[in-house]
Tab-separated table of C-alpha atoms in Angstrom:
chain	number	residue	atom	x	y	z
E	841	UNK	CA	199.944	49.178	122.168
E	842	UNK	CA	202.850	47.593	120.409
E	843	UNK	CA	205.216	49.908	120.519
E	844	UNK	CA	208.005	48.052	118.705
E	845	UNK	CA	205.897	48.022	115.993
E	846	UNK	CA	204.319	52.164	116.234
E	847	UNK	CA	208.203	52.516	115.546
E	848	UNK	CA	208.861	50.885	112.778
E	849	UNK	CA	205.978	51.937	110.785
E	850	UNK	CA	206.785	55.755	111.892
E	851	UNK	CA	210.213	54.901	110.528
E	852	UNK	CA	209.500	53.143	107.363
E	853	UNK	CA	206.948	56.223	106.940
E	854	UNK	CA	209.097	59.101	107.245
E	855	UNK	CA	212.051	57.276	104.755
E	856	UNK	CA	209.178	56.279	102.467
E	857	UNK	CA	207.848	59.883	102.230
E	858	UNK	CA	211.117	61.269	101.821
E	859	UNK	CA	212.016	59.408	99.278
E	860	UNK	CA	208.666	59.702	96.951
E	861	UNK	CA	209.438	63.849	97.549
E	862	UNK	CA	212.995	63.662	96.216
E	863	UNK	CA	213.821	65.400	99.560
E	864	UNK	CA	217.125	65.412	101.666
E	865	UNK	CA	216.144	65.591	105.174
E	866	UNK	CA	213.533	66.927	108.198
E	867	UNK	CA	213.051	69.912	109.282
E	868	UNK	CA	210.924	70.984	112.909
E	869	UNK	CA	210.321	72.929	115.288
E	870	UNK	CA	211.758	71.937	118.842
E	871	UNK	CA	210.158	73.779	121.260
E	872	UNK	CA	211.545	71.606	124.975
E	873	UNK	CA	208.301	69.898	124.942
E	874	UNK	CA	207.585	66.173	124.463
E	875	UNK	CA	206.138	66.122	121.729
E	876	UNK	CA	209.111	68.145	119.590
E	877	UNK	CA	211.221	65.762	121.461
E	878	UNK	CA	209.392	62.766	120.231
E	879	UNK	CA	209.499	64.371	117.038
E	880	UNK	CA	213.262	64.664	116.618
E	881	UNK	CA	214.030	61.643	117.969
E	882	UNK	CA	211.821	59.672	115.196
E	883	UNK	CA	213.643	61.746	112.477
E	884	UNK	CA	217.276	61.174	113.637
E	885	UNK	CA	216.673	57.043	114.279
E	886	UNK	CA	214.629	57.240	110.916
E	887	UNK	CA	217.067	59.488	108.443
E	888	UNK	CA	220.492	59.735	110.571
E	889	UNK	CA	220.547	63.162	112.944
E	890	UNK	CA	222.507	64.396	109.762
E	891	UNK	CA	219.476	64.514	107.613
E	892	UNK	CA	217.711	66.377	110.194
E	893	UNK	CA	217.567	70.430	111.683
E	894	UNK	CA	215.866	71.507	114.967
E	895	UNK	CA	214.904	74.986	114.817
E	896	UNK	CA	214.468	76.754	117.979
E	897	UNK	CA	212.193	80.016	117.456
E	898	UNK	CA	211.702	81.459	121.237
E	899	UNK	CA	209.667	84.457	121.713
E	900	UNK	CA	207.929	85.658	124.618
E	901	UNK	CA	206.595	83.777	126.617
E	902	UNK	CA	208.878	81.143	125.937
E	903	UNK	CA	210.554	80.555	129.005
E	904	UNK	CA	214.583	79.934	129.011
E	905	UNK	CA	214.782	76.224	130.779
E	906	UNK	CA	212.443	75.110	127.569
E	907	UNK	CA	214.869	76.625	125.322
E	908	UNK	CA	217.952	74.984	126.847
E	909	UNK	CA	216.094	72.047	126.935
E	910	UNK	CA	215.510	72.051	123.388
E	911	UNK	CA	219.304	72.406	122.778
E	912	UNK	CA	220.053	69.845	125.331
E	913	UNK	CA	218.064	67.276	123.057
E	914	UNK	CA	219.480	68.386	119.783
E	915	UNK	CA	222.875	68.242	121.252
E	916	UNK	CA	221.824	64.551	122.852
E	917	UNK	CA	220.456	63.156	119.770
E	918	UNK	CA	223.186	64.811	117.510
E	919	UNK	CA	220.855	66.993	115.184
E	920	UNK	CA	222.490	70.650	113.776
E	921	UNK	CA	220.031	73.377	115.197
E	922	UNK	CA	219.860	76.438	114.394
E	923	UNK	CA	217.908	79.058	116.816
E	924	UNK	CA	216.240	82.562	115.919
E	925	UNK	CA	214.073	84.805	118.463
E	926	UNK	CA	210.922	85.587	116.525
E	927	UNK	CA	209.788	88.333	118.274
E	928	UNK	CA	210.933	91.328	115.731
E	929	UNK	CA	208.998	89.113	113.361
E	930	UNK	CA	206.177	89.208	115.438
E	931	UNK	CA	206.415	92.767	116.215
E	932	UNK	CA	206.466	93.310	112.517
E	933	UNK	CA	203.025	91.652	111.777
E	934	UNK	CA	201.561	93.667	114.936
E	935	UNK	CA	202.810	97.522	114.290
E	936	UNK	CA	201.683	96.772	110.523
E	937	UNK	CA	198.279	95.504	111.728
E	938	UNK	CA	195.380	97.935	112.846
E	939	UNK	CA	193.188	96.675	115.077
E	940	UNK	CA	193.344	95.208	119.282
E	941	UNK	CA	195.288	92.265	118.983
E	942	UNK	CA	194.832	89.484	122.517
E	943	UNK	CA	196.522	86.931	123.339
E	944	UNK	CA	194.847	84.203	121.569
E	945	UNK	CA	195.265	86.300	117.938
E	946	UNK	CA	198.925	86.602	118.842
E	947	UNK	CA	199.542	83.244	120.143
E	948	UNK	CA	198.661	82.518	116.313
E	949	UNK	CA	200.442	85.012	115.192
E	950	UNK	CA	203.290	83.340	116.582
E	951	UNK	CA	202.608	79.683	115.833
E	952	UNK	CA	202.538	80.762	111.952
E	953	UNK	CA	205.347	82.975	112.322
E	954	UNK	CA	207.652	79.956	113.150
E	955	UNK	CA	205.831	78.209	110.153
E	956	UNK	CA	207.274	80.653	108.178
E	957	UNK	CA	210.731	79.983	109.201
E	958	UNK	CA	210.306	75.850	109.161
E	959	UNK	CA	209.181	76.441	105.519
E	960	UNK	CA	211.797	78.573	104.800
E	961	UNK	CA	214.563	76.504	106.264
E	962	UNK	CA	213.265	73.386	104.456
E	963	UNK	CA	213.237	75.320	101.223
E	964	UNK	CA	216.994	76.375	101.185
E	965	UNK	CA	217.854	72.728	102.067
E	966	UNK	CA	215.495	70.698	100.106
E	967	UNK	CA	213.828	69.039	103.174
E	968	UNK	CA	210.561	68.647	104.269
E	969	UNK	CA	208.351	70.053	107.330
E	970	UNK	CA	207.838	67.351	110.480
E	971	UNK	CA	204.692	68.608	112.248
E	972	UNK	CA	204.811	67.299	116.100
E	973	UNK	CA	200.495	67.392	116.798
E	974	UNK	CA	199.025	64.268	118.024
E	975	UNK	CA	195.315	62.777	117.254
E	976	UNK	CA	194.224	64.955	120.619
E	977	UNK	CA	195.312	67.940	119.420
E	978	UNK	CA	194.103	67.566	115.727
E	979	UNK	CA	190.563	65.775	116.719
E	980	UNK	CA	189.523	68.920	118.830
E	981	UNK	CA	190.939	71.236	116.680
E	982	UNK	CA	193.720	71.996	119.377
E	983	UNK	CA	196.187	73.792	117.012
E	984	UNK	CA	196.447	76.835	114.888
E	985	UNK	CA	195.356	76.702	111.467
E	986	UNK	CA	198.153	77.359	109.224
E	987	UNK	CA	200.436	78.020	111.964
E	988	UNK	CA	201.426	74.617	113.878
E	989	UNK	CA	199.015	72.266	111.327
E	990	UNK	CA	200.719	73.647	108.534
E	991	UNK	CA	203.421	70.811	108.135
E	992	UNK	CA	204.315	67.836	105.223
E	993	UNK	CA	203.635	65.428	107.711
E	994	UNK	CA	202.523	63.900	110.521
E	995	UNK	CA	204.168	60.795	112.512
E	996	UNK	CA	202.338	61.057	115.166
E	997	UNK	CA	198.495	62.307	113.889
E	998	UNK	CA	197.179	58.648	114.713
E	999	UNK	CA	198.777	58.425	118.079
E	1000	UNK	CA	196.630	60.229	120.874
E	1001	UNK	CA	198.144	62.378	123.122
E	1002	UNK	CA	198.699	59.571	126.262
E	1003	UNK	CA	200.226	57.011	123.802
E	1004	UNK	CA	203.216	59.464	123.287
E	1005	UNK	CA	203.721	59.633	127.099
E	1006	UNK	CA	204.194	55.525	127.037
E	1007	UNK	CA	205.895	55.765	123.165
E	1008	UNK	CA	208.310	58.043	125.105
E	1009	UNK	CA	208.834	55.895	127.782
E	1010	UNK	CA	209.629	52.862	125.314
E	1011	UNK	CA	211.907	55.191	123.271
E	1012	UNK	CA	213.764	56.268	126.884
E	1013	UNK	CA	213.439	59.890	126.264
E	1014	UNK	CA	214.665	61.811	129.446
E	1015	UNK	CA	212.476	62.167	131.807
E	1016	UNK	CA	212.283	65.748	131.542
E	1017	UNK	CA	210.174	65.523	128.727
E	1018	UNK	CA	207.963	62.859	130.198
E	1019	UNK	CA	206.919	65.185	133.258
E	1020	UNK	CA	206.725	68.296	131.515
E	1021	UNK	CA	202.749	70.693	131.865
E	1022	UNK	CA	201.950	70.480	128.447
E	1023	UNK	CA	202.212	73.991	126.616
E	1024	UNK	CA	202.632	75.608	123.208
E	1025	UNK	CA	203.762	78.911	124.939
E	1026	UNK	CA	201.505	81.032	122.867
E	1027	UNK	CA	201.522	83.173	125.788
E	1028	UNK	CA	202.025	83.753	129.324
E	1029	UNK	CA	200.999	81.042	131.646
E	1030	UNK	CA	198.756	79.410	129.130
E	1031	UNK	CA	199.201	75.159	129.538
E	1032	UNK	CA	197.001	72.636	127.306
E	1033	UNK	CA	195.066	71.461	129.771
E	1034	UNK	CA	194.006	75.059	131.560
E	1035	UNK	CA	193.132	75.827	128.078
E	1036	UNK	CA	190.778	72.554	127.553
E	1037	UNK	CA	189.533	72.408	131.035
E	1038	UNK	CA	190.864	69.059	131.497
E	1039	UNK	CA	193.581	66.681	131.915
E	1040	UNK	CA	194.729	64.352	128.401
E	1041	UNK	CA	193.820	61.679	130.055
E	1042	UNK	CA	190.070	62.490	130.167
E	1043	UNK	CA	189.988	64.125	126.979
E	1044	UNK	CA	191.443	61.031	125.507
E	1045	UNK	CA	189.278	58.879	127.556
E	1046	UNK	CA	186.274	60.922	125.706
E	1047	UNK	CA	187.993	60.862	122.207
E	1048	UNK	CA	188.558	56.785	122.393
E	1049	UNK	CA	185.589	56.395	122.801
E	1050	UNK	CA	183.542	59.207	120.525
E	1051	UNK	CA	185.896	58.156	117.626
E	1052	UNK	CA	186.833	54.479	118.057
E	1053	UNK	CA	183.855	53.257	119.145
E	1054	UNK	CA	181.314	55.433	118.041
E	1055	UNK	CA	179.378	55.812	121.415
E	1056	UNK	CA	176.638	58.725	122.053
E	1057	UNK	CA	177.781	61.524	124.746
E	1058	UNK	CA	175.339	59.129	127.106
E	1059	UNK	CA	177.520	56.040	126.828
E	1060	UNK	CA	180.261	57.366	127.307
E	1061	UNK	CA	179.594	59.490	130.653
E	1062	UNK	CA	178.181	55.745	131.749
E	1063	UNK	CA	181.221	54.243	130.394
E	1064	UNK	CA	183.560	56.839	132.295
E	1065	UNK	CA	181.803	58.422	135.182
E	1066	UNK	CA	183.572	61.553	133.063
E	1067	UNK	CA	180.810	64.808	134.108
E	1068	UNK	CA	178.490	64.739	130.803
E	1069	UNK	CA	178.939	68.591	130.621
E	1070	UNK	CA	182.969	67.515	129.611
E	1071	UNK	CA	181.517	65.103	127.467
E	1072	UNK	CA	179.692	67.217	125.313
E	1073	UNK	CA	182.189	70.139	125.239
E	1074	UNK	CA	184.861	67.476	123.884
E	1075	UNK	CA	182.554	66.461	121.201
E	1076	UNK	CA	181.363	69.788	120.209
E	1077	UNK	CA	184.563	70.794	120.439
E	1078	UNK	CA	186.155	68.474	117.446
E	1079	UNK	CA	182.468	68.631	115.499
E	1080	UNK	CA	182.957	72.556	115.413
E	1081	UNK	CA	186.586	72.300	114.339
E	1082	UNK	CA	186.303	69.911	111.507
E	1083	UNK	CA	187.163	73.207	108.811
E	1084	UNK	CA	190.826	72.953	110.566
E	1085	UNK	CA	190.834	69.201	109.201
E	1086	UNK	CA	189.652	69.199	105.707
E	1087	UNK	CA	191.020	71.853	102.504
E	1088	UNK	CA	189.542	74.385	101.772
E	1089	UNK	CA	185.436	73.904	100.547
E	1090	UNK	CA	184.850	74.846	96.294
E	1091	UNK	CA	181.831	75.461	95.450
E	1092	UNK	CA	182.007	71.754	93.022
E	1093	UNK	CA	181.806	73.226	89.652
């Protein structure tokens, strides 16, 4: 992939949309993973690092070298952050709640508790809300609905999830990063690919080929050698999650 050129038309995106809103700046979440990272980085080389806030929302499980990570870029790329523990927030929704709540229910919990504070940020300010999922994550439905996919845009929705590992390496993001086990840290021990069942690599070797070039689950398990049981839960997967892509259904009066 050109790179140069994935750069420039992220760029010339997020001034473009900016400018057709009336808005000031970015707003987003940076959470000491890559993509975040990616994410900030874009906005800062795109609006000036002035135009731009990093929020920083830990709550358990976030773990403390992601958090000073996420300063450590913000303070790198020379965006203003601002950083607020959501758990009393969380706790909040959960006491006033009846009902067992696990872990999945409040990992989203979480994810659209820190919506609610990107929205509110970019309110006071007059900016908008950078989302940070990639095509991976929105194809399978990887992402919580109106919790992390609840943004103004997206930069990276076309780019799969191993083009941001080589877009970082172009960009010369610090390695950290680059080697980083994916997570959203919705809660304890949970990575991306434990969650899936596999690494990006085969999931996007699946998706490429599902999406791009429209082959059956047979071709591509002859294309790949990928186990056809993998296959099939990939493309079930982003079949059964296609409500989390579209608005809402009316009824088409």
């Amino acid at each position: 992939m050109d790179y140069a050129r994935v750069e420039a038309r992220i760029h010339d995106f997020l001034r473009d949309r900016l400018d057709a809103a009336g808005a000031d700046g970015y707003v987003l979440g940076v959470s000491g993973g890559l993509d975040s990272a990616l994410g900030a980085r874009v906005a800062a080389d795109a609006v000036g690092p002035e135009n731009a806030l990093g929020l920083i929302l830990p709550g358990a499980p976030s773990s403390t070298a992601n958090m000073r990570d996420a300063r450590d870029l913000c303070d790198f790329l020379g965006i203003p952050y601002e950083e607020d523990d959501i758990r009393p927030a969380v706790a909040s929704i959960r006491d006033g709640l009846s009902g067992d709540f696990d872990e999945t229910t409040v990992g989203n919990v979480r994810a659209r508790v820190r919506m609610t504070y990107c929205y509110e940020a970019a309110n006071a300010r007059n900016y908008l809300v950078l989302g940070a999922d990639n095509k991976s994550e929105y194809e399978l439905g990887y992402f919580t609905k109106y919790g992390d996919g609840a943004v103004d845009l997206a930069p990276f929705g076309d780019l799969y999830k191993t083009d941001l590992y080589e877009f970082a390496e172009y960009l010369g993001l610090p390695e950290t990063f680059i080697e980083k086990q994916p997570t959203a840290e919705l809660w304890e021990g949970q990575t991306d690919e434990d969650e899936l069942g596999a690494s990006y690599e085969v999931i996007d070797a699946v998706l490429r080929r599902y999406l791009d070039r429209d082959l059956t689950v047979a071709e591509i398990v002859a294309d790949t050698g990928i186990d056809r049981d993998l296959v099939e839960r990939f493309v079930s997967r982003h079949e059964s999650t296609e409500h989390k892509r579209r608005r809402p259904p009316t009824p088409g009066l």
